[in-house]
Amino acid sequence: PWYFPKPGETMQQSLDRECKATRESVGILDASTLGKIDIQGKDAREFLGRVYTNAWAKLAVGKCRYGLMCGEDGMVFDDGVTSCLGENHFIMTTTTGGAARVYEWLELWHQTGWPELEVYFNTVTDHWATTTISGPNSRKVLEKLTDADLSPDNFKFMDWQAATVAGAPGRIFRISFTGEASFEINVPAHYGLQVWEAAMEAGAEFNITPYGTETMHVLRAEKGFIIAGQDTDGSVHPFDLNHGWAVGMKKPFPFIGKRGMQRADCVREDRKQLVGLKTTDPKEVLQEGAQAVFDPNQSIPMTMVGHVTSSYWSPNCERSIAMALIKGGLNRMGDKVYFPTVDGRTIEAEICSPVFFDPEGARQHV
């Protein structure tokens, strides 16, 4: 679902209510559409280290890790969290729209690049229903549905554990795309409705609020989390995203894209880089795709220096927020950038960090 309107609500009113409910108490999302690929074999770790930009050799059983996947040119084309189910067994999540492409990519490289590696893939997207519970009261809701130990000391952020939830066998992942304390519950697909209804009943006292994909987009943008294919466009590598922390340049075997992102064109200082934007008028919401200029008085044709990739009204920040790819943006924090509109106006914004809410990231670790 896009959003869950109550009678008489506009779309924006629904989004505001869903966003605030998730930050203030607890929200629930059907995330079943996320791509899921089961990966097994004695060379699974080695394979993951080659297709992801970061390291996977030491990921322990019971742990999860975020990864970026690049093409041979070094440009990001998907991201997601992969979890270690066993020493030689992993479950990879992909973007919803990228699931088939990623599966094909893995098979392509295994069959034509590294056929000597013993590793096997199965797409299991439709095998699992995923219910995500997020917010300060998410743990209280889930504790009503399972006997698993959910205490922060024993179930840390980016851990997972097998558990029975609302009578269904499944897995619980402490993964967050909202920046809140969050639990992704995966159960066999035919248990999906059963778990959802049980969660709604258990969360009633906390005003548990279903939220759709648009609220998901707003919540992740408040945290500066990217969406591959929206904040990337085939011309963006991890360092453009300020995601160098997710690139293991010292890995023993070169990962796909390492050479590509080191080309002369990819190390220019004036590359378009992902930044946040705060409009001078906090109520002014930029158009996604709006073109940026540094000099608003320049005559036409103006020199475009980037564009808006994501833009929303944030009820939790009480202002508009946006992310954009701006030339040399990471070195221009605090600078002004301008967006001419089709009706002759010019919108002024300040370049800032793309993390607008809870910049320390404390809430997801609670």
mmCIF file of N, CA and C in Angstrom, residues 214 217-218 220-222 227 230-231 284-286 288 309-314 319-323:
data_model
loop_
_atom_site.group_PDB
_atom_site.id
_atom_site.type_symbol
_atom_site.label_atom_id
_atom_site.label_comp_id
_atom_site.label_asym_id
_atom_site.label_seq_id
_atom_site.Cartn_x
_atom_site.Cartn_y
_atom_site.Cartn_z
ATOM 1 N N GLU A 214 5.019 5.254 1.020
ATOM 2 C CA GLU A 214 5.392 6.676 0.994
ATOM 3 C C GLU A 214 5.914 7.128 2.353
ATOM 4 N N HIS A 217 9.346 5.994 2.754
ATOM 5 C CA HIS A 217 10.283 6.873 2.053
ATOM 6 C C HIS A 217 10.603 8.111 2.890
ATOM 7 N N VAL A 218 9.590 8.694 3.519
ATOM 8 C CA VAL A 218 9.824 9.891 4.331
ATOM 9 C C VAL A 218 10.707 9.551 5.532
ATOM 10 N N ARG A 220 12.840 7.115 5.997
ATOM 11 C CA ARG A 220 14.243 6.805 5.657
ATOM 12 C C ARG A 220 14.976 8.068 5.218
ATOM 13 N N ALA A 221 14.265 8.989 4.553
ATOM 14 C CA ALA A 221 14.908 10.238 4.122
ATOM 15 C C ALA A 221 15.260 11.105 5.318
ATOM 16 N N GLU A 222 14.440 11.075 6.371
ATOM 17 C CA GLU A 222 14.770 11.811 7.590
ATOM 18 C C GLU A 222 16.106 11.342 8.162
ATOM 19 N N ILE A 227 17.854 5.242 -1.377
ATOM 20 C CA ILE A 227 17.123 4.226 -2.140
ATOM 21 C C ILE A 227 17.835 4.089 -3.474
ATOM 22 N N GLN A 230 16.779 5.670 -6.935
ATOM 23 C CA GLN A 230 16.195 7.001 -6.753
ATOM 24 C C GLN A 230 17.277 8.010 -6.401
ATOM 25 N N ASP A 231 18.073 7.696 -5.403
ATOM 26 C CA ASP A 231 19.199 8.565 -5.049
ATOM 27 C C ASP A 231 20.464 8.169 -5.802
ATOM 28 N N GLU A 284 8.497 25.230 1.925
ATOM 29 C CA GLU A 284 8.650 25.032 0.484
ATOM 30 C C GLU A 284 9.230 23.646 0.218
ATOM 31 N N VAL A 285 8.470 22.775 -0.422
ATOM 32 C CA VAL A 285 8.933 21.421 -0.738
ATOM 33 C C VAL A 285 9.432 21.404 -2.178
ATOM 34 N N LEU A 286 10.694 21.095 -2.349
ATOM 35 C CA LEU A 286 11.288 21.066 -3.686
ATOM 36 C C LEU A 286 10.689 19.939 -4.531
ATOM 37 N N GLU A 288 11.062 16.816 -6.888
ATOM 38 C CA GLU A 288 12.086 15.823 -7.223
ATOM 39 C C GLU A 288 12.454 15.977 -8.692
ATOM 40 N N THR A 309 17.063 14.452 -5.704
ATOM 41 C CA THR A 309 16.749 13.030 -5.876
ATOM 42 C C THR A 309 15.557 12.597 -5.023
ATOM 43 N N SER A 310 15.421 13.161 -3.844
ATOM 44 C CA SER A 310 14.324 12.824 -2.925
ATOM 45 C C SER A 310 13.879 14.095 -2.223
ATOM 46 N N SER A 311 12.572 14.288 -2.082
ATOM 47 C CA SER A 311 12.080 15.500 -1.444
ATOM 48 C C SER A 311 10.730 15.234 -0.797
ATOM 49 N N TYR A 312 10.585 15.666 0.470
ATOM 50 C CA TYR A 312 9.365 15.370 1.213
ATOM 51 C C TYR A 312 9.083 16.475 2.229
ATOM 52 N N TRP A 313 7.832 16.506 2.685
ATOM 53 C CA TRP A 313 7.495 17.241 3.894
ATOM 54 C C TRP A 313 7.700 16.285 5.061
ATOM 55 N N SER A 314 8.476 16.712 6.065
ATOM 56 C CA SER A 314 8.745 15.880 7.228
ATOM 57 C C SER A 314 7.971 16.400 8.436
ATOM 58 N N ARG A 319 9.407 20.526 8.769
ATOM 59 C CA ARG A 319 9.906 21.311 7.653
ATOM 60 C C ARG A 319 10.070 20.388 6.444
ATOM 61 N N SER A 320 10.348 20.989 5.300
ATOM 62 C CA SER A 320 10.673 20.190 4.124
ATOM 63 C C SER A 320 12.101 19.686 4.243
ATOM 64 N N ILE A 321 12.339 18.503 3.697
ATOM 65 C CA ILE A 321 13.690 17.943 3.649
ATOM 66 C C ILE A 321 13.920 17.415 2.237
ATOM 67 N N ALA A 322 15.169 17.401 1.834
ATOM 68 C CA ALA A 322 15.472 16.902 0.492
ATOM 69 C C ALA A 322 16.890 16.368 0.454
ATOM 70 N N MET A 323 17.124 15.482 -0.509
ATOM 71 C CA MET A 323 18.457 14.980 -0.813
ATOM 72 C C MET A 323 18.721 15.293 -2.266
#
